[in-house]
């Protein structure tokens, strides 16, 4: 072995050493290939790196390799081994100038990696707390603001690839390659090692964006050290405070100086917010917005989802999360329900769906209140629907199902929101008797490109068909996405393609929607003919 190879492999203890040429193929392999990748080292030469690792990890490895300057090191990150659900590997990489562009990689066996791609806010907070508890080095919570990304991406011929590579670049910089999330539009967060300069993070993300033709974007970053004396159960609360601050204000305001400082600020904010939010709920200082849901069989308006808005903020997420944490979500759900019933009473043509937290569904007082209100307003029967959100709060599925059946007996259909994300899993579909299931938007966004998302959605629709549960796709934003969910046999769709949330329910849809459905009527019928009859 040449001296520069010894130098390249000397940067980390490893079970397996690989050298990847500039054509993406393994030019050299030495070590326990069978143990790490399931193939002897002598069989690895000539294979592409893509054939070694799970396809979900390809964007991360690609971003990782693209961001390596001569002498620079990246990793370790945890990857799933291709074709083996049980096997994962740690990967660390370095590019040495003597290697003529080749990348030296050190691999070792690893515990199974977490979820691929960007995590949901909820999953990120939980996973970040777990990683911090077991970390062997100092970590930081880093934020990246990519101003202008959405605007430039809109003009890109392959926006999905941009999203995948950016997610890969963030994961490549994250601790173990798995703790990264989207905080808000064009804003991201990740847990990373504190020893690498922020400039390196920005440089690598800028390079990936430039490689896909987005050269006029200048990312910025800031970080909060994950230090300070904080009990394990309080870590997520401190992280959430920092994430919410960046969601509201971007990187204009200085971040907390440590986890303990973030927790202190969070507790002070909680005391202040509890009183303010309680007053806002009692005094109805919120507004309702309405987003249309269409029937994919004919393009007609089916119902509107009712969304709550506080002030001029773009997203209600922080306030709703606050209500959950301060045990105010049930009063908020009741207040939104009462305002929705007034709207239904004023217009007999409307059908509206209100969100209800899993915490409220578990409450006998909430369900009794709903049944009592509907008994007093018989004209509303059959026109009120419920979307079950924050299903992680449903600790007793048997009790939840009994309460759901009480709502259904009162004339309301019940939909499980965000299926495929967070806690909404097959156990809920198995143990709760539901009318509709809303498929999480991350599957819909990539459905048109085929692959795992398409397989997941098609199997889910078929399974729901057997259970006589209708399906609703969210985040349908393009005609191509609409065609994909239609072919998959999904019943209803919601998203910007049909209109954003408005201050008043729209009586009809845009004429272009109806025209599109008339043109696609044959494919609609064909898709639904494949589904079992509903009976």
Short mmCIF file of C-alpha atoms in Angstrom, two decimals:
data_model
loop_
_atom_site.label_atom_id
_atom_site.label_comp_id
_atom_site.label_asym_id
_atom_site.label_seq_id
_atom_site.Cartn_x
_atom_site.Cartn_y
_atom_site.Cartn_z
CA UNK A 1 0.00 0.00 0.00
CA UNK A 2 1.40 3.42 -0.94
CA UNK A 3 2.28 5.93 1.84
CA UNK A 4 -0.50 8.35 0.90
CA UNK A 5 -3.03 5.56 1.35
CA UNK A 6 -1.67 4.85 4.83
CA UNK A 7 -2.06 8.57 5.56
CA UNK A 8 -5.57 8.57 4.14
CA UNK A 9 -6.65 5.65 6.30
CA UNK A 10 -4.78 6.78 9.41
CA UNK A 11 -7.34 9.44 10.30
CA UNK A 12 -9.76 6.96 11.87
CA UNK A 13 -9.84 3.49 13.34
CA UNK A 14 -11.93 1.41 10.97
CA UNK A 15 -13.09 -2.11 10.21
CA UNK A 16 -13.04 -1.47 6.47
CA UNK A 17 -11.02 0.93 4.33
CA UNK A 18 -12.21 2.04 0.88
CA UNK A 19 -10.94 4.40 -1.77
CA UNK A 20 -13.55 5.92 -4.10
CA UNK A 21 -12.33 7.20 -7.47
CA UNK A 22 -13.64 10.30 -9.22
CA UNK A 23 -15.93 8.04 -11.27
CA UNK A 24 -17.67 6.93 -8.07
CA UNK A 25 -16.25 3.40 -8.12
CA UNK A 26 -14.25 1.60 -5.45
CA UNK A 27 -10.60 1.50 -6.52
CA UNK A 28 -9.26 -0.09 -3.35
CA UNK A 29 -10.74 -2.08 -0.44
CA UNK A 30 -9.11 -3.61 2.63
CA UNK A 31 -10.58 -5.01 5.83
CA UNK A 32 -13.67 -6.69 7.21
CA UNK A 33 -15.94 -6.15 4.22
CA UNK A 34 -18.12 -9.13 5.08
CA UNK A 35 -18.73 -7.82 8.58
CA UNK A 36 -19.43 -4.21 7.60
CA UNK A 37 -21.06 -4.38 4.15
CA UNK A 38 -21.94 -8.04 3.80
CA UNK A 39 -19.36 -8.68 1.05
CA UNK A 40 -15.63 -9.57 1.23
CA UNK A 41 -13.22 -6.71 0.51
CA UNK A 42 -11.91 -8.41 -2.64
CA UNK A 43 -15.47 -8.28 -4.10
CA UNK A 44 -15.89 -4.54 -3.54
CA UNK A 45 -13.38 -3.20 -6.07
CA UNK A 46 -15.11 -1.85 -9.18
CA UNK A 47 -18.49 -1.39 -7.49
CA UNK A 48 -20.05 2.05 -7.27
CA UNK A 49 -20.51 3.58 -3.84
CA UNK A 50 -24.24 3.86 -4.66
CA UNK A 51 -24.44 0.05 -4.76
CA UNK A 52 -23.07 -0.17 -1.21
CA UNK A 53 -25.50 2.09 0.63
CA UNK A 54 -29.28 2.38 0.86
CA UNK A 55 -30.84 4.67 -1.76
CA UNK A 56 -32.32 6.89 0.97
CA UNK A 57 -28.77 7.77 2.03
CA UNK A 58 -27.47 8.57 -1.47
CA UNK A 59 -28.21 12.34 -1.29
CA UNK A 60 -26.29 12.57 2.00
CA UNK A 61 -23.24 10.70 0.69
CA UNK A 62 -23.31 12.69 -2.55
CA UNK A 63 -23.46 15.98 -0.64
CA UNK A 64 -20.76 14.74 1.73
CA UNK A 65 -18.36 13.87 -1.11
CA UNK A 66 -19.11 17.04 -3.10
CA UNK A 67 -18.33 19.22 -0.10
CA UNK A 68 -14.86 17.79 0.52
CA UNK A 69 -11.97 20.12 -0.24
CA UNK A 70 -8.44 18.72 -0.42
CA UNK A 71 -7.39 17.80 3.10
CA UNK A 72 -10.94 18.14 4.44
CA UNK A 73 -12.66 15.47 6.46
CA UNK A 74 -16.39 14.71 6.86
CA UNK A 75 -18.33 12.42 9.14
CA UNK A 76 -18.79 10.14 10.83
CA UNK A 77 -22.34 9.55 9.63
CA UNK A 78 -24.44 6.41 9.95
CA UNK A 79 -25.67 4.78 6.74
CA UNK A 80 -27.92 1.83 6.06
CA UNK A 81 -26.23 -0.88 4.01
CA UNK A 82 -27.91 -1.59 0.67
CA UNK A 83 -30.14 -4.65 0.63
CA UNK A 84 -29.85 -5.33 4.36
CA UNK A 85 -32.44 -3.82 6.70
CA UNK A 86 -30.50 -4.94 9.77
CA UNK A 87 -27.04 -3.63 8.87
CA UNK A 88 -25.72 -0.06 9.26
CA UNK A 89 -22.23 1.41 9.03
CA UNK A 90 -20.33 4.47 10.25
CA UNK A 91 -18.65 6.35 7.40
CA UNK A 92 -15.88 8.93 7.68
CA UNK A 93 -14.30 10.41 4.54
CA UNK A 94 -11.26 12.52 3.64
CA UNK A 95 -9.96 13.82 0.32
CA UNK A 96 -6.16 13.93 0.05
CA UNK A 97 -4.44 15.97 -2.69
CA UNK A 98 -1.99 13.09 -3.33
CA UNK A 99 -4.88 10.80 -4.28
CA UNK A 100 -5.73 12.64 -7.52
CA UNK A 101 -9.32 13.33 -6.54
CA UNK A 102 -10.00 9.97 -4.88
CA UNK A 103 -11.80 9.92 -1.53
CA UNK A 104 -10.52 7.77 1.32
CA UNK A 105 -13.29 6.24 3.43
CA UNK A 106 -13.17 4.52 6.80
CA UNK A 107 -16.13 2.32 7.72
CA UNK A 108 -17.07 0.47 10.87
CA UNK A 109 -20.11 -1.40 12.13
CA UNK A 110 -22.82 0.79 13.67
CA UNK A 111 -26.09 0.55 15.49
CA UNK A 112 -29.05 1.08 13.18
CA UNK A 113 -29.37 4.61 11.90
CA UNK A 114 -32.43 6.73 12.53
CA UNK A 115 -34.83 8.01 9.91
CA UNK A 116 -33.40 9.11 6.56
CA UNK A 117 -34.05 12.61 5.28
CA UNK A 118 -35.08 15.60 7.34
CA UNK A 119 -36.98 14.75 10.49
CA UNK A 120 -40.25 16.28 11.63
CA UNK A 121 -39.94 18.90 14.36
CA UNK A 122 -41.32 16.48 16.92
CA UNK A 123 -38.99 13.64 15.94
CA UNK A 124 -36.01 16.02 15.77
CA UNK A 125 -36.55 17.30 19.30
CA UNK A 126 -36.82 13.77 20.68
CA UNK A 127 -33.84 12.43 18.71
CA UNK A 128 -31.66 15.44 19.52
CA UNK A 129 -32.27 14.87 23.24
CA UNK A 130 -31.32 11.18 22.85
CA UNK A 131 -28.14 11.99 20.93
CA UNK A 132 -27.10 14.60 23.46
CA UNK A 133 -27.53 12.12 26.31
CA UNK A 134 -25.18 9.62 24.65
CA UNK A 135 -22.72 11.99 22.94
CA UNK A 136 -18.98 11.55 23.50
CA UNK A 137 -18.10 15.04 22.21
CA UNK A 138 -19.41 18.57 22.56
CA UNK A 139 -22.41 19.29 20.37
CA UNK A 140 -24.21 22.42 19.21
CA UNK A 141 -27.62 23.26 17.81
CA UNK A 142 -26.83 24.92 14.49
CA UNK A 143 -29.25 26.89 12.32
CA UNK A 144 -28.96 27.57 8.60
CA UNK A 145 -30.99 30.31 6.91
CA UNK A 146 -31.15 29.82 3.13
CA UNK A 147 -32.87 33.05 2.10
CA UNK A 148 -34.28 32.95 -1.42
CA UNK A 149 -34.18 29.16 -1.76
CA UNK A 150 -37.93 28.73 -2.32
CA UNK A 151 -38.01 31.45 -4.97
CA UNK A 152 -35.08 30.05 -6.95
CA UNK A 153 -36.24 26.47 -6.49
CA UNK A 154 -39.58 27.36 -8.06
CA UNK A 155 -37.76 27.99 -11.32
CA UNK A 156 -35.66 24.84 -11.13
CA UNK A 157 -36.49 21.98 -13.52
CA UNK A 158 -35.85 19.46 -10.72
CA UNK A 159 -36.99 20.93 -7.42
CA UNK A 160 -37.25 17.47 -5.86
CA UNK A 161 -33.53 16.87 -6.46
CA UNK A 162 -32.70 20.24 -4.92
CA UNK A 163 -34.67 19.27 -1.81
CA UNK A 164 -32.99 15.86 -1.64
CA UNK A 165 -29.47 17.26 -2.01
CA UNK A 166 -30.04 20.03 0.52
CA UNK A 167 -31.43 17.51 3.00
CA UNK A 168 -28.39 15.34 2.24
CA UNK A 169 -26.01 18.25 2.81
CA UNK A 170 -27.59 19.02 6.17
CA UNK A 171 -27.52 15.37 7.21
CA UNK A 172 -23.88 15.13 6.12
CA UNK A 173 -23.02 17.86 8.63
CA UNK A 174 -25.29 16.53 11.39
CA UNK A 175 -24.20 14.34 14.27
CA UNK A 176 -24.39 10.70 13.09
CA UNK A 177 -25.97 12.04 9.87
CA UNK A 178 -29.51 11.98 11.22
CA UNK A 179 -30.41 14.99 13.38
CA UNK A 180 -31.65 17.67 10.98
CA UNK A 181 -35.04 19.33 10.49
CA UNK A 182 -36.83 22.14 8.66
CA UNK A 183 -37.67 24.90 11.13
CA UNK A 184 -39.71 26.98 8.70
CA UNK A 185 -39.58 28.17 5.09
CA UNK A 186 -35.91 28.19 4.02
CA UNK A 187 -34.73 27.69 7.62
CA UNK A 188 -33.14 24.53 8.97
CA UNK A 189 -31.63 23.18 12.18
CA UNK A 190 -29.21 20.37 12.93
CA UNK A 191 -27.29 18.95 15.86
CA UNK A 192 -23.60 18.82 14.97
CA UNK A 193 -20.16 18.52 16.48
CA UNK A 194 -19.05 21.84 17.98
CA UNK A 195 -15.44 21.59 16.82
CA UNK A 196 -15.97 22.45 13.13
CA UNK A 197 -16.11 26.13 12.12
CA UNK A 198 -19.50 27.42 10.97
CA UNK A 199 -17.82 28.62 7.78
CA UNK A 200 -17.21 25.00 6.76
CA UNK A 201 -20.91 24.19 7.16
CA UNK A 202 -21.93 27.16 5.01
CA UNK A 203 -19.26 26.41 2.41
CA UNK A 204 -20.44 22.84 1.92
CA UNK A 205 -24.11 23.80 1.64
CA UNK A 206 -23.25 26.60 -0.80
CA UNK A 207 -21.29 24.17 -2.95
CA UNK A 208 -24.18 21.71 -3.14
CA UNK A 209 -26.62 24.47 -4.10
CA UNK A 210 -24.20 25.79 -6.72
CA UNK A 211 -23.86 22.32 -8.22
CA UNK A 212 -27.61 22.24 -8.90
CA UNK A 213 -27.60 25.70 -10.46
CA UNK A 214 -28.61 27.82 -7.42
CA UNK A 215 -25.58 30.10 -7.31
CA UNK A 216 -27.07 33.37 -6.06
CA UNK A 217 -28.01 32.08 -2.61
CA UNK A 218 -25.85 33.05 0.37
CA UNK A 219 -26.70 30.83 3.37
CA UNK A 220 -26.10 32.18 6.87
CA UNK A 221 -25.75 30.27 10.13
CA UNK A 222 -25.71 30.62 13.91
CA UNK A 223 -25.31 28.09 16.69
CA UNK A 224 -26.21 27.49 20.32
CA UNK A 225 -23.81 25.37 22.41
CA UNK A 226 -25.56 22.33 23.88
CA UNK A 227 -23.95 22.82 27.28
CA UNK A 228 -25.18 23.62 30.75
CA UNK A 229 -26.81 21.66 33.54
CA UNK A 230 -30.23 20.53 32.28
CA UNK A 231 -32.15 17.42 33.33
CA UNK A 232 -32.87 14.97 30.47
CA UNK A 233 -36.62 15.69 30.48
CA UNK A 234 -35.94 19.41 30.11
CA UNK A 235 -33.63 19.14 27.08
CA UNK A 236 -36.49 18.97 24.57
CA UNK A 237 -38.12 22.02 26.17
CA UNK A 238 -34.91 24.04 25.83
CA UNK A 239 -34.40 22.90 22.24
CA UNK A 240 -38.00 23.78 21.38
CA UNK A 241 -37.58 27.29 22.75
CA UNK A 242 -34.57 27.91 20.47
CA UNK A 243 -36.33 26.38 17.44
CA UNK A 244 -39.42 28.53 18.00
CA UNK A 245 -37.31 31.65 18.36
CA UNK A 246 -35.68 31.03 14.99
CA UNK A 247 -39.04 30.15 13.43
CA UNK A 248 -40.43 33.52 14.54
CA UNK A 249 -37.43 35.78 14.06
CA UNK A 250 -34.87 34.02 11.91
CA UNK A 251 -31.28 34.64 12.94
CA UNK A 252 -31.72 38.35 13.73
CA UNK A 253 -31.93 37.82 17.49
CA UNK A 254 -28.97 36.29 19.39
CA UNK A 255 -29.50 32.67 20.33
CA UNK A 256 -29.38 31.52 23.97
CA UNK A 257 -25.83 31.05 25.19
CA UNK A 258 -26.40 27.46 26.37
CA UNK A 259 -29.04 24.82 26.97
CA UNK A 260 -29.49 25.98 30.56
CA UNK A 261 -29.91 29.57 29.38
CA UNK A 262 -32.48 28.44 26.81
CA UNK A 263 -34.36 26.51 29.50
CA UNK A 264 -34.39 29.55 31.79
CA UNK A 265 -35.78 31.73 29.00
CA UNK A 266 -38.32 29.03 28.13
CA UNK A 267 -39.63 28.87 31.71
CA UNK A 268 -39.94 32.66 31.91
CA UNK A 269 -41.73 32.68 28.57
CA UNK A 270 -44.06 29.88 29.70
CA UNK A 271 -45.26 31.81 32.75
CA UNK A 272 -45.95 34.86 30.61
CA UNK A 273 -47.50 32.94 27.72
CA UNK A 274 -49.84 30.83 29.85
CA UNK A 275 -51.78 33.85 31.00
CA UNK A 276 -51.74 35.54 27.58
CA UNK A 277 -52.82 32.44 25.67
CA UNK A 278 -55.57 31.60 28.15
CA UNK A 279 -56.96 35.12 27.76
CA UNK A 280 -56.73 34.92 23.95
CA UNK A 281 -58.76 31.68 23.97
CA UNK A 282 -61.40 33.00 26.37
CA UNK A 283 -61.76 36.26 24.42
CA UNK A 284 -61.67 34.52 21.03
CA UNK A 285 -58.66 36.51 19.85
CA UNK A 286 -58.07 34.22 16.93
CA UNK A 287 -59.48 33.86 13.45
CA UNK A 288 -60.44 30.93 11.28
CA UNK A 289 -59.19 30.17 7.79
CA UNK A 290 -60.60 27.64 5.35
CA UNK A 291 -58.72 25.41 2.91
CA UNK A 292 -60.70 23.50 0.25
CA UNK A 293 -60.65 19.73 -0.12
CA UNK A 294 -61.73 18.30 -3.49
CA UNK A 295 -63.29 15.02 -4.50
CA UNK A 296 -60.92 13.35 -6.97
CA UNK A 297 -63.74 11.44 -8.65
CA UNK A 298 -65.27 14.58 -10.18
CA UNK A 299 -63.25 17.62 -9.07
CA UNK A 300 -66.10 18.98 -6.95
CA UNK A 301 -65.58 20.74 -3.64
CA UNK A 302 -66.07 18.21 -0.83
CA UNK A 303 -65.39 20.22 2.34
CA UNK A 304 -63.07 22.79 3.90
CA UNK A 305 -60.52 22.19 6.63
CA UNK A 306 -60.77 24.84 9.35
CA UNK A 307 -57.42 26.30 10.37
CA UNK A 308 -56.88 28.58 13.37
CA UNK A 309 -54.79 31.75 13.09
CA UNK A 310 -53.42 33.98 15.85
CA UNK A 311 -52.64 37.55 14.85
CA UNK A 312 -50.64 38.09 11.68
CA UNK A 313 -48.27 35.14 12.16
CA UNK A 314 -47.78 32.91 9.18
CA UNK A 315 -47.94 29.62 11.05
CA UNK A 316 -50.13 28.66 14.04
CA UNK A 317 -47.71 25.84 14.94
CA UNK A 318 -45.87 27.58 17.82
CA UNK A 319 -49.10 28.71 19.49
CA UNK A 320 -50.73 25.28 19.14
CA UNK A 321 -47.62 23.60 20.54
CA UNK A 322 -47.69 26.09 23.39
CA UNK A 323 -51.34 25.28 24.07
CA UNK A 324 -50.47 21.57 24.22
CA UNK A 325 -47.57 22.15 26.59
CA UNK A 326 -49.54 24.50 28.87
CA UNK A 327 -52.51 22.11 29.01
CA UNK A 328 -54.68 24.64 27.16
CA UNK A 329 -55.29 22.61 24.03
CA UNK A 330 -58.72 21.35 25.13
CA UNK A 331 -60.08 24.88 25.80
CA UNK A 332 -58.64 25.93 22.42
CA UNK A 333 -60.26 22.97 20.64
CA UNK A 334 -63.61 23.80 22.27
CA UNK A 335 -63.33 27.48 21.30
CA UNK A 336 -62.50 26.66 17.66
CA UNK A 337 -65.35 24.14 17.55
CA UNK A 338 -67.88 26.67 18.86
CA UNK A 339 -66.81 29.28 16.29
CA UNK A 340 -66.99 26.66 13.53
CA UNK A 341 -70.52 25.70 14.54
CA UNK A 342 -71.58 29.33 14.15
CA UNK A 343 -70.23 29.35 10.58
CA UNK A 344 -72.02 26.07 9.78
CA UNK A 345 -75.28 27.40 11.20
CA UNK A 346 -75.05 30.49 8.99
CA UNK A 347 -74.55 28.55 5.73
CA UNK A 348 -76.38 25.23 5.26
CA UNK A 349 -74.31 24.40 2.14
CA UNK A 350 -71.02 24.10 4.04
CA UNK A 351 -69.22 21.03 5.34
CA UNK A 352 -66.26 21.83 7.61
CA UNK A 353 -63.54 19.75 9.27
CA UNK A 354 -62.02 20.96 12.55
CA UNK A 355 -58.76 19.75 14.02
CA UNK A 356 -58.95 18.05 17.41
CA UNK A 357 -55.90 17.14 19.46
CA UNK A 358 -55.39 13.62 20.68
CA UNK A 359 -55.45 15.10 24.19
CA UNK A 360 -58.98 16.41 23.64
CA UNK A 361 -60.19 13.13 22.12
CA UNK A 362 -59.03 11.41 25.31
CA UNK A 363 -61.17 13.82 27.36
CA UNK A 364 -64.69 12.67 28.21
CA UNK A 365 -65.62 16.30 28.97
CA UNK A 366 -64.66 17.39 25.45
CA UNK A 367 -66.59 14.61 23.73
CA UNK A 368 -69.65 15.25 25.91
CA UNK A 369 -69.46 18.93 25.02
CA UNK A 370 -69.41 18.12 21.30
CA UNK A 371 -72.37 15.75 21.54
CA UNK A 372 -74.36 18.30 23.57
CA UNK A 373 -73.68 21.12 21.09
CA UNK A 374 -74.71 18.96 18.14
CA UNK A 375 -77.87 17.85 19.91
CA UNK A 376 -78.85 21.52 20.20
CA UNK A 377 -78.06 22.18 16.51
CA UNK A 378 -79.65 19.35 14.48
CA UNK A 379 -79.20 21.24 11.18
CA UNK A 380 -75.43 20.76 11.49
CA UNK A 381 -75.59 16.97 11.64
CA UNK A 382 -73.57 15.40 8.82
CA UNK A 383 -71.73 18.65 8.01
CA UNK A 384 -69.10 18.63 10.77
CA UNK A 385 -65.96 16.51 10.53
CA UNK A 386 -63.02 16.04 12.88
CA UNK A 387 -59.32 15.63 12.03
CA UNK A 388 -57.41 13.89 14.80
CA UNK A 389 -54.03 15.62 15.26
CA UNK A 390 -51.18 15.24 17.76
CA UNK A 391 -51.96 11.55 17.97
CA UNK A 392 -48.92 10.95 20.19
CA UNK A 393 -51.13 12.10 23.07
CA UNK A 394 -53.47 9.12 22.53
CA UNK A 395 -52.20 6.79 25.24
CA UNK A 396 -55.24 4.49 25.38
CA UNK A 397 -56.43 3.54 21.89
CA UNK A 398 -59.42 1.64 23.27
CA UNK A 399 -60.71 4.71 25.14
CA UNK A 400 -59.95 6.93 22.15
CA UNK A 401 -61.97 4.65 19.87
CA UNK A 402 -64.97 4.73 22.20
CA UNK A 403 -64.88 8.53 22.13
CA UNK A 404 -64.47 8.55 18.34
CA UNK A 405 -67.52 6.30 18.02
CA UNK A 406 -69.50 8.76 20.15
CA UNK A 407 -68.57 11.54 17.69
CA UNK A 408 -69.51 9.36 14.72
CA UNK A 409 -72.83 8.41 16.36
CA UNK A 410 -73.53 12.15 16.67
CA UNK A 411 -73.27 12.46 12.88
CA UNK A 412 -69.60 13.45 12.45
CA UNK A 413 -66.99 11.77 10.29
CA UNK A 414 -63.51 11.37 11.81
CA UNK A 415 -60.22 11.60 9.90
CA UNK A 416 -56.75 10.61 11.15
CA UNK A 417 -54.33 13.40 10.20
CA UNK A 418 -50.69 13.08 9.04
CA UNK A 419 -50.64 9.32 8.59
CA UNK A 420 -47.07 8.14 8.05
CA UNK A 421 -45.51 10.88 10.21
CA UNK A 422 -44.72 10.79 13.90
CA UNK A 423 -47.01 8.65 16.00
CA UNK A 424 -49.80 8.11 13.44
CA UNK A 425 -49.03 4.49 12.59
CA UNK A 426 -50.65 1.24 11.57
CA UNK A 427 -51.67 0.61 15.18
CA UNK A 428 -54.02 3.60 14.96
CA UNK A 429 -55.54 2.37 11.73
CA UNK A 430 -55.90 -1.09 13.20
CA UNK A 431 -57.52 -0.09 16.50
CA UNK A 432 -59.51 3.06 15.64
CA UNK A 433 -62.68 2.94 13.55
CA UNK A 434 -62.27 5.89 11.17
CA UNK A 435 -63.95 7.36 8.11
CA UNK A 436 -60.95 9.00 6.45
CA UNK A 437 -57.19 8.91 6.61
CA UNK A 438 -55.02 11.85 5.54
CA UNK A 439 -51.70 10.79 4.02
CA UNK A 440 -48.77 12.89 5.21
CA UNK A 441 -47.56 15.38 2.62
CA UNK A 442 -43.97 14.16 2.51
CA UNK A 443 -45.17 11.01 0.72
CA UNK A 444 -47.38 12.98 -1.67
CA UNK A 445 -44.65 15.44 -2.59
CA UNK A 446 -42.46 12.67 -4.03
CA UNK A 447 -45.23 10.32 -5.18
CA UNK A 448 -45.04 11.39 -8.82
CA UNK A 449 -41.39 10.33 -8.97
CA UNK A 450 -42.20 6.71 -8.14
CA UNK A 451 -39.99 4.69 -5.81
CA UNK A 452 -40.78 3.91 -2.19
CA UNK A 453 -43.26 6.74 -1.69
CA UNK A 454 -45.42 5.50 -4.58
CA UNK A 455 -45.31 1.93 -3.28
CA UNK A 456 -46.21 3.05 0.23
CA UNK A 457 -49.17 5.15 -0.92
CA UNK A 458 -50.58 2.48 -3.27
CA UNK A 459 -50.41 -0.23 -0.59
CA UNK A 460 -51.92 2.13 1.98
CA UNK A 461 -54.84 3.01 -0.33
CA UNK A 462 -55.51 -0.68 -1.01
CA UNK A 463 -55.41 -1.49 2.69
CA UNK A 464 -57.77 1.40 3.51
CA UNK A 465 -60.09 0.18 0.77
CA UNK A 466 -60.39 -3.19 2.49
CA UNK A 467 -61.12 -1.41 5.78
CA UNK A 468 -63.65 0.91 4.07
CA UNK A 469 -61.62 3.96 5.07
CA UNK A 470 -61.38 6.71 2.44
CA UNK A 471 -58.08 8.47 1.80
CA UNK A 472 -57.12 12.13 1.50
CA UNK A 473 -53.82 13.43 0.10
CA UNK A 474 -52.41 16.68 1.44
CA UNK A 475 -49.80 18.98 -0.14
CA UNK A 476 -51.05 18.42 -3.69
CA UNK A 477 -49.39 21.41 -5.32
CA UNK A 478 -49.00 20.56 -9.01
CA UNK A 479 -51.10 18.89 -11.74
CA UNK A 480 -48.48 16.12 -11.81
CA UNK A 481 -48.96 15.42 -8.09
CA UNK A 482 -52.73 15.43 -8.63
CA UNK A 483 -52.44 12.90 -11.44
CA UNK A 484 -50.20 10.69 -9.27
CA UNK A 485 -52.62 10.56 -6.32
CA UNK A 486 -55.52 10.04 -8.71
CA UNK A 487 -53.78 7.03 -10.29
CA UNK A 488 -53.02 5.68 -6.82
CA UNK A 489 -56.76 5.59 -6.12
CA UNK A 490 -56.82 8.31 -3.45
CA UNK A 491 -60.32 9.75 -2.91
CA UNK A 492 -59.74 13.37 -1.91
CA UNK A 493 -56.98 15.96 -2.30
CA UNK A 494 -55.97 19.18 -0.59
CA UNK A 495 -53.20 21.65 -1.38
CA UNK A 496 -52.20 24.87 -3.08
CA UNK A 497 -53.29 23.49 -6.45
CA UNK A 498 -56.89 24.05 -5.32
CA UNK A 499 -56.28 27.20 -3.32
CA UNK A 500 -54.66 28.39 -0.14
CA UNK A 501 -56.52 28.95 3.10
CA UNK A 502 -58.86 31.95 2.87
CA UNK A 503 -60.75 34.08 5.37
CA UNK A 504 -64.08 32.79 4.07
CA UNK A 505 -64.97 29.35 2.66
CA UNK A 506 -64.87 29.38 -1.14
CA UNK A 507 -68.29 28.43 -2.58
CA UNK A 508 -66.77 26.96 -5.78
CA UNK A 509 -63.38 25.95 -7.11
CA UNK A 510 -61.44 27.62 -9.89
CA UNK A 511 -62.74 26.74 -13.37
CA UNK A 512 -59.32 25.31 -14.26
CA UNK A 513 -59.81 22.59 -11.64
CA UNK A 514 -63.02 21.38 -13.28
CA UNK A 515 -61.44 21.48 -16.72
CA UNK A 516 -58.51 19.38 -15.50
CA UNK A 517 -60.86 16.81 -14.03
CA UNK A 518 -62.95 16.55 -17.19
CA UNK A 519 -59.80 15.93 -19.19
CA UNK A 520 -58.66 13.28 -16.70
CA UNK A 521 -62.03 11.60 -16.16
CA UNK A 522 -60.99 8.35 -17.82
CA UNK A 523 -57.89 7.94 -15.65
CA UNK A 524 -59.97 8.72 -12.53
CA UNK A 525 -62.46 5.99 -13.36
CA UNK A 526 -59.68 3.56 -14.18
CA UNK A 527 -57.96 4.19 -10.83
CA UNK A 528 -61.13 3.79 -8.81
CA UNK A 529 -62.25 0.72 -10.73
CA UNK A 530 -59.21 -0.99 -9.25
CA UNK A 531 -60.42 -0.33 -5.72
CA UNK A 532 -62.87 -2.57 -3.85
CA UNK A 533 -66.46 -1.25 -3.74
CA UNK A 534 -67.30 0.63 -0.58
CA UNK A 535 -70.65 -0.93 0.17
#
